[in-house]
């Protein structure tokens, strides 16, 4: 079952902030965030694990609320290069941790204007 | 260079003509997946594989087959393509380690007439 992302789209001016949310009805092992530019493959931004560990882009931050199975991606002081579609991907919690089966949301289209 | 490759990148075919899209990774990754991307629907998983000879269905497996005979390769087979399989397809791989980020191939744009 796909995680639910919100908002579906957002338009910003350079320098403004944005928050993208992702929620799941399943108990999660991890949440991933990816950005896709038009016509290109998705690119990894960040991964947040159950238990608090995370790894990712040093200019982007995110949070993972394990109790609510929700994650938020924080884009601060946005730049033109932040434009694209952002996807969250979720891994269900399973025996031994990662099951390697990533399910993506429908995406959030972010447009940053000069 | 660490990468996931897919071939072909673009394909136009006709209904019913069997085709294979190849996917190969050079990172010795355990996990590999196929996704299709359609406007407004995001990335939907077709099949995934946890290791050689171990595969499982994703959310939209109907009309597709996969095989994983070697660790590096994970071809996607459409035995009898139909127009509703017109889509952008991505192959991805991941290590299966704690930080299991996915590396995507460049995509294959398939049109079935």
Short mmCIF file of C-alpha atoms in Angstrom, two decimals:
data_model
loop_
_atom_site.label_atom_id
_atom_site.label_comp_id
_atom_site.label_asym_id
_atom_site.label_seq_id
_atom_site.Cartn_x
_atom_site.Cartn_y
_atom_site.Cartn_z
CA UNK A 1 0.00 0.00 0.00
CA UNK A 2 1.46 3.32 -1.10
CA UNK A 3 2.38 5.88 1.57
CA UNK A 4 0.43 9.14 1.34
CA UNK A 5 2.32 12.30 0.51
CA UNK A 6 1.20 15.89 1.02
CA UNK A 7 0.99 18.38 -0.47
CA UNK A 8 0.72 17.17 -4.06
CA UNK A 9 2.40 20.31 -5.32
CA UNK A 10 4.00 23.45 -3.93
CA UNK A 11 5.34 26.62 -5.49
CA UNK A 12 8.02 28.62 -3.72
CA UNK A 13 10.12 31.69 -4.28
CA UNK A 14 13.86 31.31 -3.87
CA UNK A 15 14.81 31.46 -0.22
CA UNK A 16 11.45 30.25 1.09
CA UNK A 17 10.98 27.08 3.12
CA UNK A 18 8.83 24.04 2.47
CA UNK A 19 7.77 20.90 4.29
CA UNK A 20 6.71 17.69 2.56
CA UNK A 21 4.93 15.02 4.54
CA UNK A 22 4.69 11.26 4.15
CA UNK A 23 2.51 8.90 6.16
CA UNK A 24 2.01 5.16 6.18
CA UNK A 25 -0.55 2.82 7.68
CA UNK A 26 2.13 0.14 8.21
CA UNK A 27 4.79 -0.21 10.90
CA UNK A 28 7.95 0.99 9.21
CA UNK A 29 11.63 0.03 9.31
CA UNK A 30 12.76 3.03 7.31
CA UNK A 31 11.67 6.02 5.28
CA UNK A 32 13.59 7.14 2.20
CA UNK A 33 13.40 10.44 0.34
CA UNK A 34 14.30 10.88 -3.35
CA UNK A 35 14.19 13.77 -5.79
CA UNK A 36 13.47 13.39 -9.49
CA UNK A 37 14.19 16.03 -12.09
CA UNK A 38 12.10 15.98 -15.25
CA UNK A 39 13.20 13.20 -17.58
CA UNK A 40 15.75 11.79 -15.14
CA UNK A 41 15.94 8.95 -12.65
CA UNK A 42 15.15 9.52 -8.96
CA UNK A 43 18.17 10.40 -6.85
CA UNK A 44 18.63 9.46 -3.21
CA UNK A 45 18.40 12.29 -0.66
CA UNK A 46 17.96 10.78 2.77
CA UNK A 47 17.12 7.66 4.72
CA UNK A 48 15.69 7.60 8.24
CA UNK A 49 15.69 4.41 10.23
CA UNK A 50 13.51 3.20 13.02
CA UNK A 51 15.48 4.00 16.15
CA UNK A 52 16.68 7.42 15.06
CA UNK A 53 19.62 6.87 12.76
CA UNK A 54 19.71 8.72 9.49
CA UNK A 55 21.97 9.31 6.55
CA UNK A 56 21.73 11.73 3.71
CA UNK A 57 22.18 15.08 2.06
CA UNK A 58 23.85 17.65 4.30
CA UNK A 59 21.61 20.53 3.18
CA UNK A 60 18.32 18.73 3.64
CA UNK A 61 16.79 17.59 6.89
CA UNK A 62 14.00 15.22 7.72
CA UNK A 63 12.24 13.67 10.66
CA UNK A 64 10.61 10.30 11.32
CA UNK A 65 7.88 9.88 13.91
CA UNK A 66 7.86 6.13 14.57
CA UNK A 67 4.71 6.20 16.68
CA UNK A 68 2.69 7.86 13.94
CA UNK A 69 4.58 6.26 11.00
CA UNK A 70 5.05 9.71 9.55
CA UNK A 71 8.03 11.47 8.05
CA UNK A 72 8.60 15.07 7.00
CA UNK A 73 11.21 16.50 4.65
CA UNK A 74 12.32 20.05 5.40
CA UNK A 75 13.62 22.21 2.57
CA UNK A 76 14.99 25.48 3.94
CA UNK A 77 16.20 28.53 2.05
CA UNK A 78 15.14 26.89 -1.20
CA UNK A 79 17.23 27.25 -4.33
CA UNK A 80 16.21 26.96 -7.98
CA UNK A 81 18.00 23.58 -8.06
CA UNK A 82 15.53 22.18 -5.50
CA UNK A 83 12.80 22.07 -8.16
CA UNK A 84 11.61 18.59 -9.00
CA UNK A 85 9.33 15.87 -7.75
CA UNK A 86 10.00 14.48 -4.30
CA UNK A 87 9.12 10.91 -3.43
CA UNK A 88 9.06 9.20 -0.11
CA UNK A 89 9.64 5.48 -0.04
CA UNK A 90 8.81 3.24 2.88
CA UNK A 91 10.15 -0.10 4.02
CA UNK A 92 7.94 -2.23 6.23
CA UNK A 93 9.30 -3.43 9.54
CA UNK A 94 10.13 -7.11 9.36
CA UNK A 95 12.12 -9.77 11.16
CA UNK A 96 15.75 -8.70 11.10
CA UNK A 97 15.00 -5.17 9.96
CA UNK A 98 15.17 -4.22 6.29
CA UNK A 99 13.22 -6.33 3.83
CA UNK A 100 14.57 -4.39 0.86
CA UNK A 101 11.08 -3.82 -0.47
CA UNK A 102 10.60 -0.09 -0.98
CA UNK A 103 7.12 1.28 -1.73
CA UNK A 104 6.90 4.85 -3.02
CA UNK A 105 4.29 7.56 -2.63
CA UNK A 106 2.80 9.45 -5.56
CA UNK A 107 5.19 12.34 -5.22
CA UNK A 108 5.16 16.05 -4.43
CA UNK A 109 6.00 18.45 -7.24
CA UNK A 110 8.10 21.36 -6.01
CA UNK A 111 8.64 24.43 -8.16
CA UNK A 112 11.06 27.13 -7.04
CA UNK A 113 10.73 30.46 -8.83
CA UNK A 114 13.32 33.24 -8.97
CA UNK B 1 31.83 3.85 -11.96
CA UNK B 2 29.07 2.40 -9.80
CA UNK B 3 25.91 2.29 -11.85
CA UNK B 4 22.70 0.59 -12.89
CA UNK B 5 22.27 0.24 -16.62
CA UNK B 6 19.11 -0.43 -18.58
CA UNK B 7 18.55 -1.27 -22.21
CA UNK B 8 16.95 -0.17 -24.37
CA UNK B 9 16.34 3.40 -23.24
CA UNK B 10 13.47 3.87 -25.67
CA UNK B 11 11.27 1.25 -27.29
CA UNK B 12 8.20 1.41 -29.48
CA UNK B 13 6.54 -1.91 -30.13
CA UNK B 14 3.20 -3.43 -31.07
CA UNK B 15 0.65 -5.33 -29.02
CA UNK B 16 1.58 -8.94 -28.41
CA UNK B 17 5.22 -8.83 -29.47
CA UNK B 18 7.35 -10.23 -26.65
CA UNK B 19 10.08 -7.98 -25.34
CA UNK B 20 12.77 -7.91 -22.68
CA UNK B 21 14.22 -4.89 -20.91
CA UNK B 22 17.61 -5.65 -19.44
CA UNK B 23 18.97 -4.30 -16.16
CA UNK B 24 22.46 -4.73 -14.81
CA UNK B 25 24.27 -3.38 -11.75
CA UNK B 26 27.98 -3.43 -10.95
CA UNK B 27 27.78 -2.80 -7.20
CA UNK B 28 27.29 -6.40 -6.04
CA UNK B 29 23.92 -5.43 -4.61
CA UNK B 30 21.62 -8.05 -3.11
CA UNK B 31 18.32 -6.36 -3.86
CA UNK B 32 16.94 -5.34 -7.23
CA UNK B 33 13.55 -3.96 -8.21
CA UNK B 34 11.48 -2.89 -11.18
CA UNK B 35 9.15 0.10 -11.06
CA UNK B 36 6.83 1.71 -13.52
CA UNK B 37 6.10 5.41 -13.44
CA UNK B 38 2.88 6.90 -14.78
CA UNK B 39 1.70 10.52 -14.44
CA UNK B 40 -0.01 11.11 -11.11
CA UNK B 41 0.64 7.59 -9.84
CA UNK B 42 4.23 7.88 -8.72
CA UNK B 43 6.57 4.90 -8.79
CA UNK B 44 4.81 1.57 -8.50
CA UNK B 45 6.76 -1.56 -7.83
CA UNK B 46 6.35 -4.41 -10.32
CA UNK B 47 8.69 -7.07 -8.92
CA UNK B 48 11.62 -7.19 -6.58
CA UNK B 49 14.39 -9.65 -5.88
CA UNK B 50 16.22 -10.26 -2.63
CA UNK B 51 18.92 -12.44 -4.16
CA UNK B 52 19.64 -14.87 -6.98
CA UNK B 53 16.58 -17.02 -7.71
CA UNK B 54 14.52 -15.16 -5.06
CA UNK B 55 11.84 -12.84 -6.43
CA UNK B 56 8.50 -11.55 -5.24
CA UNK B 57 5.58 -9.60 -6.65
CA UNK B 58 5.22 -5.91 -6.07
CA UNK B 59 2.02 -3.93 -6.39
CA UNK B 60 1.48 -4.23 -10.16
CA UNK B 61 2.94 -7.57 -11.38
CA UNK B 62 0.22 -8.54 -13.88
CA UNK B 63 1.57 -8.89 -17.40
CA UNK B 64 5.24 -8.98 -16.34
CA UNK B 65 7.81 -11.64 -15.61
CA UNK B 66 11.29 -11.40 -14.11
CA UNK B 67 14.21 -13.68 -13.50
CA UNK B 68 17.35 -13.39 -11.38
CA UNK B 69 19.80 -16.00 -12.55
CA UNK B 70 22.85 -13.90 -11.78
CA UNK B 71 23.33 -11.37 -9.01
CA UNK B 72 24.08 -8.49 -11.35
CA UNK B 73 21.21 -8.93 -13.83
CA UNK B 74 17.46 -8.59 -13.42
CA UNK B 75 15.63 -8.54 -16.76
CA UNK B 76 11.97 -7.54 -17.09
CA UNK B 77 9.98 -9.60 -19.58
CA UNK B 78 6.69 -8.64 -21.20
CA UNK B 79 5.39 -11.82 -22.84
CA UNK B 80 2.46 -10.15 -24.61
CA UNK B 81 2.62 -6.37 -24.21
CA UNK B 82 -0.56 -4.35 -24.26
CA UNK B 83 -1.11 -0.58 -24.63
CA UNK B 84 -1.76 -0.19 -20.87
CA UNK B 85 1.87 -1.17 -20.31
CA UNK B 86 3.01 1.99 -22.05
CA UNK B 87 5.03 3.64 -19.31
CA UNK B 88 8.43 4.73 -18.02
CA UNK B 89 10.24 1.84 -16.37
CA UNK B 90 13.02 2.06 -13.81
CA UNK B 91 15.28 -0.65 -12.49
CA UNK B 92 16.88 -0.10 -9.09
CA UNK B 93 19.32 -1.90 -6.83
CA UNK B 94 20.30 -1.64 -3.18
CA UNK B 95 22.85 -3.26 -0.94
CA UNK B 96 20.54 -4.75 1.68
CA UNK B 97 22.70 -3.22 4.37
CA UNK B 98 21.46 -0.94 7.17
CA UNK B 99 21.41 2.13 4.91
CA UNK B 100 19.58 0.56 2.04
CA UNK B 101 19.33 3.46 -0.40
CA UNK B 102 18.23 2.57 -3.91
CA UNK B 103 20.29 3.34 -7.00
CA UNK B 104 18.18 3.80 -10.09
CA UNK B 105 18.92 3.08 -13.70
CA UNK B 106 18.31 5.80 -16.31
CA UNK B 107 14.85 4.51 -17.25
CA UNK B 108 13.27 2.86 -20.29
CA UNK B 109 10.42 4.62 -22.04
CA UNK B 110 8.16 1.97 -23.55
CA UNK B 111 5.32 2.64 -25.97
CA UNK B 112 3.01 -0.22 -26.95
CA UNK B 113 0.85 0.49 -29.99
#
